[in-house]
C-alpha cells in the first residue's frame, strides 16, 4: 500500500510508542482514540489526527476507539455525530464495537468529582465567569484565591448535589479543582471542572443540569477506556499538567498525553468555528460545499480517501506549528487520480466543427483508451460523425508561432479519431465565430497516417449529435490570500474570500458514457481536469459536474505573475 511507512524512519510519536513497547509499558499494549467534539463537520486537520490514531494502532497491533467528546450540549448535534462517523468510515478506518461517548461516563465523572470534594481537592465557587477571570491573574502575576475556596467539605457536597439537581440557575455556581492559584500555568489556577447548563443533551436528554469541562472529561475518558497514548494537538500542551493532576489525584490508570502540531493549510481556514461562520453567513453552500476543507466537501468534490491518506502521510508529524501548501494536497490528488481515474472526452466551451468531406448520413464508433496508466481499465467506443464540437480554447484565428492547436489551414489530430484541417471560419451576425468548416483525412483513422505525416497538436472533441449537455462547477481557492486567519488589524477572515472561487460553466458537453459514473466517482476529462458528478444535484439540474482539480497547477503561475 502506498501509505506504508515501513521504509521510513519512525516519527517522534511512533518512536515513543516503540520504546514503550520495548520497555513493557502498559504490558506492551497500544490503544489510541480519535476524540472529536460533535459540534461541526470534520475537516482535513481531523483527517490527519484520524490517520495518526488509527494508523498507529494498526501498525503496532493495537486498537483505536472513536469517542465523541460530547460534553457541551450547547453546541453539539446528532447531525454532526452522524457525519463524523460517516467521514471516518469513508477514510477507511473502523472502530469496530468501540464507539464511545464522553457522556457514557457522566455518572463516573460525577462520582470522581465528589471524591475530589471529599479529599478537599475541589470546591463549589459562587463567582461568575467575569469575577473569576479578574482573580485569575496573568502570565506574570499570580492569581488570588476565590473567597469560596475554603468552604467546608460538607457544604461543598451539599451544594454540588443541588447543582446536579438543577436548583441553581446557569452561571451562578461552578465546581472548581483546588490546585494552585500561583501556578505559572494558568490551567492549574483552580480550573472549573463542572458548570451549570440547563440544556438538553443529544444522548442524556434532560437528565443532567451540570456538565463536566473538557479537561475534567477528556483524560478520565481516556483512562476509563484504557487508552495508552493520548495523541492530541499542541494547544493542549499546557493542559497536560492538569491531565496528569486528575489521573494522579483520582488514582486511576494514567495514559500518556503526547502533543503534535496541527495541520494547517494555506488559502483556507481549518477550524470548525470559522467553518460554521462560512456556512451560517452564506459564504458557501453548506458544510459539504466542495470549496470547504471539510471531508464531506472534499468527497463531494471528488477527493479520494487514498489521496487524503497519502497527503497526511507525506505531511508527517511535527512538534512545531507549520503551514502546508495547497499545492501538496492537489499534487496528492492528481497523483492518485492519474493512476485510477478513467478518461473521458468533453468540452467546456463548445465550438461547432463541420467536416465537409465526411458523408452526411455516416456515423462510426471509434476505440478510446479508458486509462493509459491502467491497462486493465480497457477501452470503450465513442461516436463520431460529420458534426463535432471542440473547445473554443483550442482554436485561434491568428495564432502565435508556438500554437499547435486548431487555426486556419492547420492540421491537428482529434484524439482517437482523425486528422482534420481547418478550411473556413464562419461568423454569426454579431461577428462571433460560430462554426469551423474542416476537412478530414479518412486515411488517418485512429490517429496515424499512411504517409507517416506528423501533426503537433492533439485536441479533444465530442460528437455533436450524441454529446450530453451538462454544467460544470469549476472551483478555485476559497480565499485569495495564503493566511486569511492572520492578517492586518480590523480585517476578518471573511474579507479575504475569493469572489471567483466558483465558476459555473453551463455550456459543457461530454460523451454520453459520463452519465454512467456513480455520483462522486472521479474521472478525467482529457485536457480539462478531473471531475465527478455532483452527489447533491437535484434531478431538474440535469447532469452537474464538479471539478476536483485541474490537470496542472496553474495557480502558482497565476500568482507569481509576470
Ligand atoms: P477545531 O479547532 O476545528 O474546532 P478541535 O480541535 O476543536 O478543532 P475536535 O473535535 O476537538 O476539534 O478535534 C478532535 C481531534 O482532532 C483532537 O484530538 C484534535 O487535536 C484533532 N485535530 C483538530 N484539528 C486538527 C488539525 N488541524 N490537525 C491535526 N489534528 C487536529
Ligand atoms: Mg476541540
Coordinates of C-alpha atoms and ligand atoms in Angstrom, one line a residue:
X1 CA 0.0 0.0 0.0
X2 CA 1.2 3.5 -0.8
X3 CA 0.7 4.5 2.9
X4 CA 3.3 2.1 4.1
X5 CA 5.7 3.6 6.5
X6 CA 7.9 0.5 6.6
X7 CA 10.8 2.1 4.8
X8 CA 10.7 5.4 6.6
X9 CA 12.3 6.3 9.9
X10 CA 9.8 6.5 12.8
X11 CA 8.4 9.9 13.6
X12 CA 8.7 11.1 17.2
X13 CA 5.4 9.6 18.3
X14 CA 6.0 6.2 16.8
X15 CA 9.5 6.3 18.4
X16 CA 8.0 6.9 21.8
X17 CA 5.4 4.1 21.4
X18 CA 8.0 1.7 20.1
X19 CA 10.2 2.4 23.1
X20 CA 7.3 2.0 25.5
X21 CA 6.6 -1.4 24.0
X22 CA 10.3 -2.4 24.3
X23 CA 10.1 -1.4 28.0
X24 CA 6.9 -3.3 28.5
X25 CA 4.9 -0.2 29.5
X26 CA 1.2 -0.9 29.5
X27 CA 2.1 -4.6 29.1
X28 CA 3.1 -3.7 25.6
X29 CA -0.4 -2.6 24.7
X30 CA -1.1 0.2 22.3
X31 CA -4.6 1.8 22.5
X32 CA -5.4 5.2 20.9
X33 CA -8.6 7.1 20.3
X34 CA -9.9 9.8 17.9
X35 CA -12.0 12.1 20.1
X36 CA -13.9 14.7 18.0
X37 CA -16.4 17.0 19.6
X38 CA -19.7 16.7 17.6
X39 CA -20.0 20.5 17.1
X40 CA -19.3 20.6 13.4
X41 CA -18.1 18.6 10.4
X42 CA -14.7 17.0 10.3
X43 CA -12.0 18.8 8.2
X44 CA -8.7 17.9 6.7
X45 CA -6.9 18.5 10.0
X46 CA -9.1 15.9 11.7
X47 CA -8.1 13.5 8.9
X48 CA -4.5 13.9 10.0
X49 CA -5.5 13.0 13.6
X50 CA -7.6 10.1 12.3
X51 CA -4.8 8.7 10.2
X52 CA -2.4 9.1 13.1
X53 CA -4.5 7.5 15.7
X54 CA -5.9 4.6 13.7
X55 CA -2.6 4.2 11.8
X56 CA -0.5 3.9 14.9
X57 CA -2.9 1.4 16.4
X58 CA -2.8 -0.7 13.3
X59 CA 0.9 -0.6 12.9
X60 CA 1.6 -1.7 16.5
X61 CA -1.1 -4.3 16.6
X62 CA -3.3 -2.2 18.9
X63 CA -6.8 -0.7 18.9
X64 CA -8.2 2.7 18.3
X65 CA -11.6 3.9 19.6
X66 CA -13.9 6.5 18.2
X67 CA -15.0 8.7 21.1
X68 CA -17.5 11.6 20.7
X69 CA -16.5 14.2 23.1
X70 CA -20.0 15.4 23.8
X71 CA -19.6 17.5 27.0
X72 CA -21.2 20.7 25.6
X73 CA -24.8 20.3 24.6
X74 CA -25.0 24.0 23.8
X75 CA -23.0 23.4 20.6
X76 CA -23.4 19.7 19.8
X77 CA -25.9 18.0 17.5
X78 CA -26.7 14.4 16.4
X79 CA -26.4 15.5 12.8
X80 CA -22.7 16.3 13.4
X81 CA -22.1 13.0 15.2
X82 CA -23.5 11.1 12.3
X83 CA -21.5 13.0 9.8
X84 CA -18.3 12.3 11.8
X85 CA -18.9 8.6 11.8
X86 CA -19.6 8.6 8.0
X87 CA -16.4 10.6 7.4
X88 CA -14.2 8.3 9.5
X89 CA -15.6 5.2 7.7
X90 CA -15.2 6.9 4.3
X91 CA -11.5 7.5 5.1
X92 CA -11.2 3.7 5.5
X93 CA -11.0 3.3 9.3
X94 CA -13.0 1.0 11.5
X95 CA -13.6 1.4 15.2
X96 CA -15.5 -1.9 15.3
X97 CA -17.5 -2.0 18.5
X98 CA -15.5 0.7 20.1
X99 CA -17.8 3.7 19.7
X100 CA -17.9 5.7 22.9
X101 CA -19.2 9.0 24.2
X102 CA -17.8 11.1 26.9
X103 CA -21.5 11.2 28.1
X104 CA -21.3 7.5 28.7
X105 CA -19.1 8.4 31.6
X106 CA -21.2 11.2 33.2
X107 CA -22.0 9.1 36.3
X108 CA -18.5 8.1 36.8
X109 CA -17.2 11.6 36.3
X110 CA -19.7 12.9 38.8
X111 CA -18.5 10.3 41.4
X112 CA -14.9 11.3 40.8
X113 CA -15.8 15.0 41.3
X114 CA -17.4 14.0 44.6
X115 CA -14.2 12.1 45.5
X116 CA -12.2 15.3 44.9
X117 CA -14.5 17.3 47.1
X118 CA -14.3 14.7 49.9
X119 CA -10.5 14.8 49.6
X120 CA -10.5 18.6 49.9
X121 CA -9.4 18.9 46.3
X122 CA -12.5 20.6 44.8
X123 CA -14.9 23.3 45.9
X124 CA -18.1 25.0 44.8
X125 CA -17.5 28.6 43.8
X126 CA -20.1 31.3 43.5
X127 CA -18.1 33.7 41.4
X128 CA -19.4 34.3 37.9
X129 CA -17.0 33.9 35.0
X130 CA -16.2 37.6 34.9
X131 CA -15.2 37.7 38.6
X132 CA -13.3 34.5 38.2
X133 CA -11.3 36.0 35.4
X134 CA -10.4 39.0 37.4
X135 CA -8.9 36.9 40.2
X136 CA -7.2 34.6 37.8
X137 CA -4.1 36.7 37.4
X138 CA -1.9 36.8 34.3
X139 CA 1.2 35.1 33.0
X140 CA 3.3 37.4 35.1
X141 CA 1.1 37.8 38.1
X142 CA -0.2 35.1 40.4
X143 CA -3.9 34.7 40.8
X144 CA -5.9 35.4 44.0
X145 CA -7.9 32.7 45.7
X146 CA -11.7 32.6 45.4
X147 CA -13.5 33.7 48.6
X148 CA -15.2 30.3 48.5
X149 CA -12.1 28.3 48.3
X150 CA -12.2 27.2 51.9
X151 CA -15.8 26.1 52.0
X152 CA -16.1 23.1 54.3
X153 CA -16.4 19.7 52.6
X154 CA -19.9 19.1 53.8
X155 CA -21.2 22.4 52.4
X156 CA -19.4 21.7 49.0
X157 CA -21.0 18.2 48.8
X158 CA -24.4 19.6 49.6
X159 CA -24.1 22.5 47.0
X160 CA -22.7 20.2 44.4
X161 CA -25.7 17.8 44.8
X162 CA -28.0 20.8 44.5
X163 CA -26.2 21.9 41.3
X164 CA -26.9 18.5 40.0
X165 CA -30.5 18.6 41.0
X166 CA -31.0 21.8 39.0
X167 CA -31.6 24.0 41.9
X168 CA -29.4 26.9 40.7
X169 CA -29.5 29.0 37.6
X170 CA -26.9 28.7 34.8
X171 CA -23.7 30.5 35.5
X172 CA -24.4 31.0 39.2
X173 CA -22.0 28.4 40.5
X174 CA -19.2 26.1 39.3
X175 CA -17.2 23.3 40.8
X176 CA -13.5 24.0 40.7
X177 CA -10.5 21.9 41.4
X178 CA -8.4 23.2 44.2
X179 CA -4.9 23.2 42.8
X180 CA -2.6 26.3 42.9
X181 CA -3.6 29.9 42.3
X182 CA 0.1 30.9 42.0
X183 CA 1.0 28.3 39.4
X184 CA 2.8 29.7 36.4
X185 CA 0.4 27.5 34.4
X186 CA -3.0 29.3 34.3
X187 CA -4.7 26.0 33.7
X188 CA -3.8 24.9 37.2
X189 CA -5.3 28.0 38.9
X190 CA -8.3 26.3 40.3
X191 CA -9.8 25.3 37.0
X192 CA -13.6 24.9 36.6
X193 CA -14.5 21.2 36.3
X194 CA -18.3 21.4 36.3
X195 CA -20.6 24.1 35.1
X196 CA -24.4 24.5 35.3
X197 CA -26.1 24.2 32.0
X198 CA -29.8 23.6 31.7
X199 CA -29.6 22.3 28.2
X200 CA -30.9 19.1 26.7
X201 CA -28.2 16.8 25.7
X202 CA -28.5 14.7 22.5
X203 CA -27.7 11.5 24.4
X204 CA -28.7 12.1 28.0
X205 CA -31.7 14.3 27.4
X206 CA -32.6 16.4 30.4
X207 CA -31.0 14.1 33.0
X208 CA -28.1 16.5 33.7
X209 CA -28.1 20.1 34.8
X210 CA -24.4 20.2 35.1
X211 CA -21.7 19.2 32.6
X212 CA -18.0 18.4 33.1
X213 CA -15.4 20.7 31.5
X214 CA -13.3 19.4 28.6
X215 CA -10.3 19.0 30.9
X216 CA -12.3 17.0 33.5
X217 CA -13.8 14.7 30.9
X218 CA -11.1 14.1 28.5
X219 CA -8.3 12.5 30.4
X220 CA -10.7 10.5 32.6
X221 CA -12.4 9.2 29.5
X222 CA -9.0 8.1 28.1
X223 CA -8.4 6.4 31.5
X224 CA -11.7 4.6 31.6
X225 CA -11.1 3.2 28.1
X226 CA -7.6 2.0 28.9
X227 CA -6.0 4.3 26.4
X228 CA -2.2 4.1 26.4
X229 CA -1.2 7.0 24.3
X230 CA -3.5 10.1 24.1
X231 CA -2.4 11.9 21.0
X232 CA -3.5 15.5 20.7
X233 CA -2.6 18.8 19.1
X234 CA -0.1 21.3 20.5
X235 CA -2.7 23.7 22.1
X236 CA -3.2 21.0 24.8
X237 CA 0.4 21.0 25.9
X238 CA -0.4 23.4 28.7
X239 CA -3.3 21.3 29.7
X240 CA -1.1 18.2 30.2
X241 CA -0.2 19.1 33.8
X242 CA -3.9 19.2 34.5
X243 CA -4.5 15.9 32.7
X244 CA -1.8 14.4 34.8
X245 CA -3.1 16.0 38.0
X246 CA -6.5 14.5 37.6
X247 CA -5.2 11.0 36.9
X248 CA -2.8 11.2 39.9
X249 CA -5.3 12.7 42.3
X250 CA -8.0 10.2 41.4
X251 CA -5.5 7.4 41.4
X252 CA -6.7 6.0 38.1
X253 CA -5.0 4.5 35.0
X254 CA -2.8 7.2 33.6
X255 CA -2.5 7.4 29.8
X256 CA 0.4 9.4 28.4
X257 CA -0.6 12.6 26.5
X258 CA 1.6 13.4 23.6
X259 CA 1.2 16.6 21.5
X260 CA 1.9 17.1 17.8
X261 CA 1.5 20.2 15.6
X262 CA -1.9 20.8 14.0
X263 CA -2.2 20.5 10.3
X264 CA -2.5 24.0 8.7
X265 CA -3.1 24.5 5.0
X266 CA -2.7 27.8 3.2
X267 CA -5.6 29.5 1.3
X268 CA -8.2 28.0 3.7
X269 CA -9.3 28.0 7.3
X270 CA -9.2 24.9 9.4
X271 CA -11.4 25.4 12.4
X272 CA -15.0 24.3 13.0
X273 CA -15.9 27.7 14.5
X274 CA -14.8 29.5 11.3
X275 CA -16.3 27.0 9.0
X276 CA -19.6 27.3 10.9
X277 CA -19.5 31.0 10.1
X278 CA -18.8 30.4 6.4
X279 CA -21.9 28.2 6.4
X280 CA -24.3 30.3 8.5
X281 CA -23.3 33.6 6.9
X282 CA -23.8 32.0 3.5
X283 CA -20.3 32.4 2.1
X284 CA -20.5 28.8 1.0
X285 CA -23.4 26.5 0.3
X286 CA -23.3 24.3 3.4
X287 CA -20.7 22.2 5.2
X288 CA -20.3 20.0 2.2
X289 CA -19.7 22.8 -0.3
X290 CA -16.9 21.4 -2.5
X291 CA -14.7 24.5 -1.7
X292 CA -14.7 23.7 2.0
X293 CA -11.8 21.9 3.7
X294 CA -14.3 19.5 5.2
X295 CA -14.1 15.8 4.4
X296 CA -17.7 15.9 3.2
X297 CA -16.9 18.9 0.9
X298 CA -13.7 17.2 -0.4
X299 CA -15.6 14.0 -1.0
X300 CA -18.2 15.8 -3.0
X301 CA -15.5 17.5 -5.0
X302 CA -14.0 14.1 -6.0
X303 CA -11.2 13.8 -3.4
X304 CA -10.5 10.1 -2.7
X305 CA -9.7 8.7 0.7
X306 CA -6.4 7.4 -0.8
X307 CA -5.4 10.9 -1.8
X308 CA -6.1 12.3 1.6
X309 CA -4.3 9.5 3.4
X310 CA -1.3 9.9 1.1
X311 CA -1.3 13.6 1.9
X312 CA -1.4 13.0 5.6
X313 CA 1.4 10.6 5.3
X314 CA 3.5 13.0 3.3
X315 CA 2.9 15.8 5.7
X316 CA 4.3 13.7 8.5
X317 CA 4.4 14.7 12.2
X318 CA 5.9 17.9 13.5
X319 CA 6.4 19.2 17.0
X320 CA 6.1 22.8 15.9
X321 CA 3.4 24.7 14.0
X322 CA 3.8 24.9 10.3
X323 CA 1.7 25.6 7.2
X324 CA 1.4 23.2 4.4
X325 CA 0.9 24.4 0.8
X326 CA -2.3 23.7 -1.0
X327 CA -0.1 22.5 -4.0
X328 CA 0.9 19.4 -2.0
X329 CA -2.7 18.5 -1.4
X330 CA -3.6 18.9 -5.0
X331 CA -0.5 17.0 -6.1
X332 CA -1.6 14.1 -3.9
X333 CA -5.0 14.2 -5.5
X334 CA -3.6 14.3 -9.1
X335 CA -1.2 11.6 -8.3
X336 CA -3.9 9.3 -7.1
X337 CA -6.4 10.1 -9.8
X338 CA -3.9 9.9 -12.6
X339 CA -3.5 6.2 -11.7
X340 CA -7.1 5.4 -11.0
X341 CA -9.4 7.7 -12.8
X342 CA -10.9 6.8 -16.2
X343 CA -10.6 9.2 -19.1
X344 CA -13.5 10.7 -21.0
X345 CA -13.8 13.4 -23.6
X346 CA -15.6 16.6 -23.0
X347 CA -15.5 20.3 -23.9
X348 CA -16.5 23.2 -21.6
X349 CA -17.0 25.8 -24.3
X350 CA -18.1 24.1 -27.5
X351 CA -17.4 25.3 -31.0
X352 CA -19.1 23.5 -33.8
X353 CA -16.9 21.9 -36.4
X354 CA -18.4 20.5 -39.7
X355 CA -16.3 18.1 -41.6
X356 CA -17.2 19.0 -45.2
X357 CA -15.9 15.7 -46.7
X358 CA -17.5 13.4 -44.2
X359 CA -20.6 11.8 -45.5
X360 CA -23.7 13.4 -44.0
X361 CA -25.5 10.2 -43.0
X362 CA -22.5 8.4 -41.8
X363 CA -21.6 7.7 -38.2
X364 CA -19.0 5.4 -36.7
X365 CA -17.6 4.2 -33.5
X366 CA -14.0 4.6 -32.6
X367 CA -12.0 3.0 -29.8
X368 CA -10.8 5.1 -26.9
X369 CA -8.5 4.0 -24.1
X370 CA -10.1 4.3 -20.7
X371 CA -6.9 4.8 -18.7
X372 CA -3.4 4.8 -20.2
X373 CA -2.0 4.2 -16.7
X374 CA -4.1 1.1 -16.1
X375 CA -4.2 -1.5 -18.9
X376 CA -7.0 -3.3 -17.0
X377 CA -9.3 -0.4 -17.5
X378 CA -9.8 -1.4 -21.2
X379 CA -11.3 0.6 -24.0
X380 CA -14.7 2.0 -24.9
X381 CA -16.4 3.1 -28.1
X382 CA -17.0 6.7 -28.9
X383 CA -19.3 8.1 -31.6
X384 CA -18.0 10.1 -34.5
X385 CA -19.9 11.9 -37.3
X386 CA -19.9 14.9 -39.6
X387 CA -20.6 17.4 -36.8
X388 CA -18.4 17.5 -33.8
X389 CA -17.6 20.0 -31.1
X390 CA -14.2 21.2 -30.0
X391 CA -13.3 23.6 -27.2
X392 CA -13.2 27.3 -28.2
X393 CA -9.9 27.5 -26.4
X394 CA -8.4 25.1 -29.0
X395 CA -8.9 27.4 -31.9
X396 CA -7.2 30.7 -32.7
X397 CA -7.8 32.6 -35.9
X398 CA -4.5 34.3 -35.8
X399 CA -2.2 32.1 -33.7
X400 CA 1.3 32.9 -32.4
X401 CA 4.1 30.7 -33.7
X402 CA 4.1 28.1 -31.0
X403 CA 0.4 27.5 -31.1
X404 CA -0.2 23.9 -32.2
X405 CA -3.9 23.6 -31.8
X406 CA -6.5 24.4 -34.5
X407 CA -6.1 27.5 -36.7
X408 CA -6.9 28.3 -40.3
X409 CA -5.0 26.0 -42.6
X410 CA -3.6 24.0 -39.7
X411 CA -3.9 20.2 -39.4
X412 CA -4.5 18.8 -35.9
X413 CA -5.3 15.3 -34.6
X414 CA -8.7 14.7 -33.0
X415 CA -7.9 12.4 -30.1
X416 CA -8.7 8.7 -31.0
X417 CA -10.2 9.9 -34.4
X418 CA -8.8 11.6 -37.5
X419 CA -6.5 14.4 -38.7
X420 CA -8.5 17.4 -39.6
X421 CA -7.6 20.7 -41.3
X422 CA -9.4 24.0 -40.8
X423 CA -10.7 25.4 -44.1
X424 CA -13.1 28.2 -43.2
X425 CA -14.3 30.2 -40.3
X426 CA -18.0 31.1 -40.1
X427 CA -19.3 34.0 -38.0
X428 CA -22.7 34.9 -36.7
X429 CA -24.4 38.3 -37.1
X430 CA -22.6 39.6 -34.1
X431 CA -19.3 38.7 -35.6
X432 CA -18.5 35.9 -33.2
X433 CA -17.1 32.7 -34.6
X434 CA -19.9 30.2 -34.7
X435 CA -18.5 27.3 -36.7
X436 CA -15.4 25.9 -38.4
X437 CA -15.5 24.1 -41.7
X438 CA -12.8 21.5 -41.8
X439 CA -11.8 18.6 -43.9
X440 CA -10.7 15.2 -42.5
X441 CA -8.3 12.7 -43.8
X442 CA -10.1 9.3 -44.0
X443 CA -6.7 7.6 -44.0
X444 CA -5.9 8.8 -40.6
X445 CA -8.4 6.9 -38.6
X446 CA -7.3 6.2 -35.0
X447 CA -4.7 9.0 -35.2
X448 CA -1.9 8.0 -37.7
X449 CA -1.5 8.3 -41.5
X450 CA -0.2 6.1 -44.3
X451 CA 2.5 8.6 -45.3
X452 CA 3.7 9.0 -41.7
X453 CA 2.9 12.7 -41.7
X454 CA 3.0 14.2 -38.2
X455 CA 1.0 16.9 -36.6
X456 CA 1.9 18.7 -33.4
X457 CA -1.4 19.2 -31.8
X458 CA -4.0 16.7 -30.5
X459 CA -7.2 18.1 -29.1
X460 CA -10.3 16.6 -27.5
X461 CA -13.8 16.7 -29.1
X462 CA -17.3 15.2 -28.7
X463 CA -19.8 14.1 -31.3
X464 CA -22.3 17.0 -31.6
X465 CA -25.4 14.7 -32.0
X466 CA -24.8 12.4 -29.1
X467 CA -22.9 14.5 -26.6
X468 CA -24.7 15.3 -23.3
X469 CA -25.2 18.8 -22.2
X470 CA -24.1 19.5 -18.7
X471 CA -23.0 22.2 -16.3
X472 CA -19.6 22.2 -14.7
X473 CA -18.6 23.8 -11.4
X474 CA -15.0 25.0 -11.5
X475 CA -13.6 25.7 -8.1
X476 CA -10.7 27.9 -7.2
X477 CA -9.3 28.6 -3.7
X478 CA -11.8 29.8 -1.2
X479 CA -9.5 32.5 0.0
X480 CA -7.5 35.0 -2.0
X481 CA -4.6 35.2 0.5
X482 CA -2.4 32.5 1.9
X483 CA -3.3 33.1 5.5
X484 CA -6.8 34.5 5.9
X485 CA -6.8 33.9 9.7
X486 CA -3.9 36.2 10.4
X487 CA -3.9 39.5 8.6
X488 CA -3.9 43.2 9.2
X489 CA -5.8 44.6 12.1
X490 CA -9.5 45.0 11.8
X491 CA -9.9 42.5 9.0
X492 CA -12.0 39.5 9.3
X493 CA -11.1 36.2 7.6
X494 CA -14.3 36.5 5.5
X495 CA -12.9 39.7 4.0
X496 CA -10.5 37.5 2.1
X497 CA -12.9 35.2 0.4
X498 CA -12.1 34.8 -3.2
X499 CA -15.0 36.1 -5.2
X500 CA -14.0 33.9 -8.1
X501 CA -13.9 30.7 -6.1
X502 CA -16.8 29.2 -8.0
X503 CA -17.3 29.5 -11.8
X504 CA -20.3 27.7 -13.2
X505 CA -20.0 26.8 -16.8
X506 CA -23.4 25.9 -18.3
X507 CA -22.3 25.1 -21.9
X508 CA -20.3 22.0 -21.4
X509 CA -20.8 18.8 -23.5
X510 CA -19.5 15.4 -22.6
X511 CA -19.5 12.0 -24.2
X512 CA -22.6 10.0 -23.1
X513 CA -20.8 7.4 -21.1
X514 CA -20.0 10.1 -18.5
X515 CA -23.5 9.7 -17.2
X516 CA -22.7 6.1 -16.2
X517 CA -20.3 7.2 -13.4
X518 CA -21.6 7.0 -9.9
X519 CA -22.0 10.4 -8.4
X520 CA -18.8 11.3 -6.6
X521 CA -16.7 8.9 -8.6
X522 CA -13.8 10.8 -10.2
X523 CA -12.9 10.7 -13.8
X524 CA -10.7 12.8 -16.1
X525 CA -12.0 14.9 -18.9
X526 CA -8.9 14.7 -21.1
X527 CA -7.0 18.0 -21.2
X528 CA -9.6 19.7 -19.0
X529 CA -9.3 18.2 -15.5
X530 CA -10.6 15.7 -13.0
X531 CA -14.3 15.8 -12.4
X532 CA -17.1 13.9 -10.7
X533 CA -20.9 14.0 -10.9
X534 CA -22.2 16.1 -8.1
X535 CA -23.7 13.9 -5.4
X536 CA -26.2 16.6 -4.3
X537 CA -27.5 17.9 -7.6
X538 CA -31.3 17.8 -8.0
X539 CA -32.8 16.0 -10.9
X540 CA -34.0 19.2 -12.6
X541 CA -30.5 20.5 -12.8
X542 CA -29.6 17.7 -15.2
X543 CA -26.0 16.5 -15.3
X544 CA -23.8 18.6 -13.0
X545 CA -20.1 18.0 -12.8
X546 CA -17.8 19.3 -10.1
X547 CA -14.2 19.8 -11.0
X548 CA -11.9 18.1 -8.4
X549 CA -8.7 19.7 -9.7
X550 CA -7.2 20.9 -12.9
X551 CA -4.6 18.8 -14.6
X552 CA -1.8 21.1 -13.9
X553 CA -1.1 23.6 -11.2
X554 CA -2.0 26.8 -12.9
X555 CA -2.2 28.7 -9.7
X556 CA 1.5 29.1 -9.0
X557 CA 1.9 30.7 -12.4
X558 CA -1.0 33.0 -11.8
X559 CA 0.2 34.3 -8.5
X560 CA 3.8 34.6 -9.5
X561 CA 2.5 37.0 -12.2
X562 CA 4.6 38.5 -14.9
Ligands
LIG1 P1 -11.4 22.9 15.6 O1 -10.4 23.9 16.0 O2 -11.5 22.8 14.1 O3 -12.8 23.1 16.3 P2 -10.9 21.0 17.5 O4 -9.5 20.6 17.9 O5 -11.7 21.8 18.4 O6 -10.8 21.6 16.1 P3 -12.0 18.4 18.0 O7 -13.3 17.9 17.5 O8 -11.8 18.7 19.4 O9 -11.8 19.7 17.1 O10 -10.8 17.5 17.4 C1 -10.7 16.1 17.5 C2 -9.3 15.7 17.4 O11 -8.8 16.2 16.2 C3 -8.5 16.3 18.5 O12 -7.6 15.3 19.0 C4 -7.7 17.4 17.8 O13 -6.5 17.6 18.4 C5 -7.6 16.9 16.4 N1 -7.4 18.0 15.5 C6 -8.3 19.0 15.3 N2 -7.8 19.9 14.4 C7 -6.6 19.4 13.9 C8 -5.7 19.8 13.0 N3 -5.8 20.9 12.3 N4 -4.6 19.0 12.8 C9 -4.4 17.8 13.4 N5 -5.3 17.4 14.4 C10 -6.4 18.1 14.6
LIG2 MG1 -11.8 20.9 20.5

